[in-house]
Coordinates of C-alpha atoms in Angstrom, one line a residue:
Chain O
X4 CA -77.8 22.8 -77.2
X5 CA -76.5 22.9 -80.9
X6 CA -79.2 23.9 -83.2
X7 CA -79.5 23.2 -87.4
X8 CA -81.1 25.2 -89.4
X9 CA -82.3 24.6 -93.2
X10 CA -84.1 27.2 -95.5
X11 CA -88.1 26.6 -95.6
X12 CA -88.4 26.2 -99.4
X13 CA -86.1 25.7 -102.3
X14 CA -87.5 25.1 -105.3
X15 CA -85.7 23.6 -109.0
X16 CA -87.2 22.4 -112.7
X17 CA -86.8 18.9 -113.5
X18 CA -83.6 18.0 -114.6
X19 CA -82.0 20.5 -112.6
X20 CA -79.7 20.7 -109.8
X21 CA -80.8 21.6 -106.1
X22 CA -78.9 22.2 -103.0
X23 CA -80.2 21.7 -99.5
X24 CA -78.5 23.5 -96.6
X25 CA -78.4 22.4 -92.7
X26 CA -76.1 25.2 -90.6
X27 CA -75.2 24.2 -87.6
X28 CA -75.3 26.4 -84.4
X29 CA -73.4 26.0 -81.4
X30 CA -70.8 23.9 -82.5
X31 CA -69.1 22.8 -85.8
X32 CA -70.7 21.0 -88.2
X33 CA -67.0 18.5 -88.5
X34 CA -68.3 17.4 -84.5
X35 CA -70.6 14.6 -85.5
X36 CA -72.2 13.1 -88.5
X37 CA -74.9 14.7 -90.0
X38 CA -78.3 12.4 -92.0
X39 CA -80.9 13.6 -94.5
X40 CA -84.6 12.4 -94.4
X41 CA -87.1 12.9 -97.0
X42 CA -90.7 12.7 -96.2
X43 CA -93.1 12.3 -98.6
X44 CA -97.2 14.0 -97.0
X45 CA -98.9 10.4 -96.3
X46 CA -95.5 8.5 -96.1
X47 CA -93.2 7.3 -93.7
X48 CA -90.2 9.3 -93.9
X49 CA -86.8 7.7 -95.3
X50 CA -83.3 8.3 -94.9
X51 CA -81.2 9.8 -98.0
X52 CA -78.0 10.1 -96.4
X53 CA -76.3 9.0 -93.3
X54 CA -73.3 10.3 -91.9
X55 CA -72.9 13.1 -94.0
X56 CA -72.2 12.0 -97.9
X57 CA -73.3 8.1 -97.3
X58 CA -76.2 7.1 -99.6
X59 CA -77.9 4.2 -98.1
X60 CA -78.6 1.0 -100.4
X61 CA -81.5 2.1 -103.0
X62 CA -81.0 5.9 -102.8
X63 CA -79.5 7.0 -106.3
X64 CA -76.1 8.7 -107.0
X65 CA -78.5 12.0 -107.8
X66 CA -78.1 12.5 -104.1
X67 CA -75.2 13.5 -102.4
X68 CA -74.2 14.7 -99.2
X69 CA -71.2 17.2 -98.4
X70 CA -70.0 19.3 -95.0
X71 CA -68.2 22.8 -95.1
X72 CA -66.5 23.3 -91.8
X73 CA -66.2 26.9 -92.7
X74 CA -69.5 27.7 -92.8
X75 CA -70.6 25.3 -90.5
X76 CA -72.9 23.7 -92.7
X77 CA -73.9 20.1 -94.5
X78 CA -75.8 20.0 -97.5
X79 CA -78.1 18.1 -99.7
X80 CA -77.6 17.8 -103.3
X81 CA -80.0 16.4 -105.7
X82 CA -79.0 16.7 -109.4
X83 CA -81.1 15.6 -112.1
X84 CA -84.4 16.5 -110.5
X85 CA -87.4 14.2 -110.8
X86 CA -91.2 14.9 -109.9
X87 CA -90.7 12.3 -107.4
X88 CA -88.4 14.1 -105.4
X89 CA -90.7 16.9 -104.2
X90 CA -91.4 16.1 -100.3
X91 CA -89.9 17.8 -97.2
X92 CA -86.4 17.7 -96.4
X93 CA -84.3 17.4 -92.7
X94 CA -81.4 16.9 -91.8
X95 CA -80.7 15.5 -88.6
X96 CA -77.7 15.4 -86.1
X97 CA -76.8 14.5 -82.4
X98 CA -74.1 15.3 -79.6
X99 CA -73.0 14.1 -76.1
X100 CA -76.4 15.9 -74.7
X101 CA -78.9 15.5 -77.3
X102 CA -79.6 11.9 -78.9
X103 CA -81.4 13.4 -81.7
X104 CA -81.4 16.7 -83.0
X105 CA -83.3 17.5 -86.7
X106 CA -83.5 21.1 -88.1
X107 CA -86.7 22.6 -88.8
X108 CA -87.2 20.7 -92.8
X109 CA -87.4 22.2 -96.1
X110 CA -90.3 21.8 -98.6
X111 CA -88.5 21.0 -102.0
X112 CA -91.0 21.7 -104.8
X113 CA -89.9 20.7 -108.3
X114 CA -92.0 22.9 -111.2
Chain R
X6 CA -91.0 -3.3 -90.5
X7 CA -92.4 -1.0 -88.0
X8 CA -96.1 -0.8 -87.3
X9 CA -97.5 1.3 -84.7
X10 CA -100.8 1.7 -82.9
X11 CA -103.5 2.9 -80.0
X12 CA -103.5 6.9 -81.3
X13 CA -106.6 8.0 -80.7
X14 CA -108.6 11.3 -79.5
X15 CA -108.0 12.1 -75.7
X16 CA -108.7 15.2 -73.3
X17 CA -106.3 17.2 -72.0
X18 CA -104.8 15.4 -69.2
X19 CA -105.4 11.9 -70.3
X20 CA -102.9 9.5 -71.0
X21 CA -102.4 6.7 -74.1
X22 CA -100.0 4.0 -74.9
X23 CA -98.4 3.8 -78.1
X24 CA -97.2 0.6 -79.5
X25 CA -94.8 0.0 -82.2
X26 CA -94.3 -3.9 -83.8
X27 CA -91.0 -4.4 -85.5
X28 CA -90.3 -7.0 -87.8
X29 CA -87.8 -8.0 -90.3
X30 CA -85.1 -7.6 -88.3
X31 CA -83.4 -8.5 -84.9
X32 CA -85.7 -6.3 -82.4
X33 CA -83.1 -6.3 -79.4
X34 CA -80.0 -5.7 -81.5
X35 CA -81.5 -1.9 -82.8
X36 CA -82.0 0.6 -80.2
X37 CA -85.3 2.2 -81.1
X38 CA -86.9 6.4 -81.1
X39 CA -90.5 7.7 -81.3
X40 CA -90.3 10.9 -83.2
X41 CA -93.6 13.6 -83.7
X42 CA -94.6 15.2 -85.9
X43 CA -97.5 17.6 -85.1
X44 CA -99.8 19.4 -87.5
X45 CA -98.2 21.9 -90.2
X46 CA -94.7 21.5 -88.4
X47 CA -91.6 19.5 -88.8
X48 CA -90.2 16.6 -87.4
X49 CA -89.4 16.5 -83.6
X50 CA -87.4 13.9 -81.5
X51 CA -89.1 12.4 -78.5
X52 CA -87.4 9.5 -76.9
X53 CA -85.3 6.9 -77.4
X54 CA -83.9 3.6 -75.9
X55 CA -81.4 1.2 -75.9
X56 CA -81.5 -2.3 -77.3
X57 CA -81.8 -3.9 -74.1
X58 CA -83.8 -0.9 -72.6
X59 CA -81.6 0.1 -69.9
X60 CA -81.0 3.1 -71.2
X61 CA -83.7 5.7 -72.2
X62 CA -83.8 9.6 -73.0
X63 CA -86.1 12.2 -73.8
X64 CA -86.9 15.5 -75.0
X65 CA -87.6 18.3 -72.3
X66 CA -91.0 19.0 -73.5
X67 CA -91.8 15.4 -73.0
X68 CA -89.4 14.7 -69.5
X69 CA -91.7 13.5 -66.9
X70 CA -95.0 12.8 -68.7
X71 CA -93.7 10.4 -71.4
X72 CA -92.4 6.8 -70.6
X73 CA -90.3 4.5 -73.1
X74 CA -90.0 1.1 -72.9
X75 CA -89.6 -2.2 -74.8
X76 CA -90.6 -5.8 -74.9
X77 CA -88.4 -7.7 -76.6
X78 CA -89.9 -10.8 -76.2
X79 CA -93.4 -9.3 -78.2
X80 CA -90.9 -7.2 -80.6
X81 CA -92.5 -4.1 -79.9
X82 CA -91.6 -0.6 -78.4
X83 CA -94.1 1.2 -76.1
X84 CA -94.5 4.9 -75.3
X85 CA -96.8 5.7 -72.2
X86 CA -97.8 9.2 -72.4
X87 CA -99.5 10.9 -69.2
X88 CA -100.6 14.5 -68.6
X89 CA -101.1 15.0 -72.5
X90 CA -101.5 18.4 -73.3
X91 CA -103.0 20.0 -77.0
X92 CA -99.6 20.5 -78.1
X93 CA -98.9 16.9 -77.8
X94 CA -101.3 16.5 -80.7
X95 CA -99.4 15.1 -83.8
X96 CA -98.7 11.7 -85.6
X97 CA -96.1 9.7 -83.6
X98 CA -93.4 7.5 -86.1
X99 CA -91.1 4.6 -84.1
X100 CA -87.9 4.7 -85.8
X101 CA -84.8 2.6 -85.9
X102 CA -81.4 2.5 -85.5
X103 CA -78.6 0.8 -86.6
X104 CA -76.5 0.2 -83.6
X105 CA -77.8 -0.9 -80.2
X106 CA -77.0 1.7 -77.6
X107 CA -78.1 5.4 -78.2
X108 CA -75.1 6.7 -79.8
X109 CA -74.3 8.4 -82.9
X110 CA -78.3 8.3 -83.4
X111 CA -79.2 8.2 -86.8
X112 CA -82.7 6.1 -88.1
X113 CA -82.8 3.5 -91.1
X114 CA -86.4 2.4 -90.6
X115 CA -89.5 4.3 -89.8
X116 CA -93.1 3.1 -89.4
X117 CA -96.1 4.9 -91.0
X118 CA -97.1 6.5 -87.8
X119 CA -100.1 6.8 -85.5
X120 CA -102.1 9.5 -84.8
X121 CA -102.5 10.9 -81.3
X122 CA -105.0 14.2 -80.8
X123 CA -105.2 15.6 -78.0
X124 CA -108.6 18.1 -77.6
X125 CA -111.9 18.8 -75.6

């Protein structure tokens, strides 16, 4: 079973640019579509980003999504920071065995 | 819209049902997930079925205990769960998915979630 790992905590100002990473373990990251949730304490998550750099309708262009099959890895990019972004982050994947995979989540705290 | 319901506090052992009310949208054309998330930790896939319910999976620490299932007829997904254990404790979300079938599985609704604690 493929696992995806993202960093606990990243942290940016507002205004400023943040990146998100997801590595993927087991098997490249090019083998099937990646999606980002963001999950706000309280809240029902929401999805950023499907299948790997699609924002769905309402999500603004400060999000984007991006693979490198070199390193294995998607990430999450939020530019322009707001207050309203700080919540947890996961990305979330799948294969031929495993419907749903999502890697462990990253706490995004904007200061 | 998803709505779910019946968490509650149960022993160790016990079992609840779970239901989940979808509307909005054409219930049997989405297949449908129940994903946990338990105290402090992050989110973890449970099970998931098919649009027309034929087809259902589930996580290993759920196989055998946990049962999904669907009424499409009430718009609502179910999720039986037997043999609950402390580390079941968490808040279950019903999810949704674009397509119908189980495939490529990624979620474009989620409900507010219900919360299911298991203790003595």
């Amino acid at each position: 079973k493929f696992t995806l790992t993202q960093p606990h905590s990243v942290s940016g100002s507002l205004g400023q640019t943040v990146t998100i990473s997801c590595t993927r373990s087991g098997d490249n990251i090019a083998s099937n579509y990646v999606q980002w949730y963001q999950h706000r304490p309280g809240s029902a998550p929401t999805c950023v980003m499907y299948e790997d750099r699609q924002r769905p309708p309402g999500v603004p262009d400060r999000f984007s999504g991006s693979i490198d099959m070199s390193s294995s890895s998607a990430s999450l990019t939020i530019s322009g920071l707001k207050a309203e972004d700080e919540a947890d982050y996961y990305c979330q994947s799948y294969d031929s065995n495993n419907p749903v995979v999502f890697g462990g989540g990253t706490r995004l705290t904007v200061v | 819209q998803l709505l779910e319901s019946g968490g509650d506090l149960v022993r160790p052992g016990g079992s609840l049902r779970l239901s989940c009310v979808a509307s909005g949208f054409t219930f049997s054309k989405h297949a449908m997930s129940w994903v946990r998330q338990a105290p402090g930790k992050g989110l973890e896939w449970v099970s998931s079925l098919s649009g027309s319910g034929d087809t259902t999976y589930y996580a290993d620490s759920v196989k055998g205990r946990f049962t999904v299932s669907r009424d499409n007829s009430k718009n609502t997904l179910y999720l039986q769960m037997s043999s609950l254990r402390s580390e079941d404790t968490a808040v279950y979300y019903c999810a949704k998915d674009p397509m119908i079938v189980v495939v490529m599985s990624r979620f474009d609704s989620w409900g507010q979630g219900s919360l299911v604690t298991v203790s003595s």
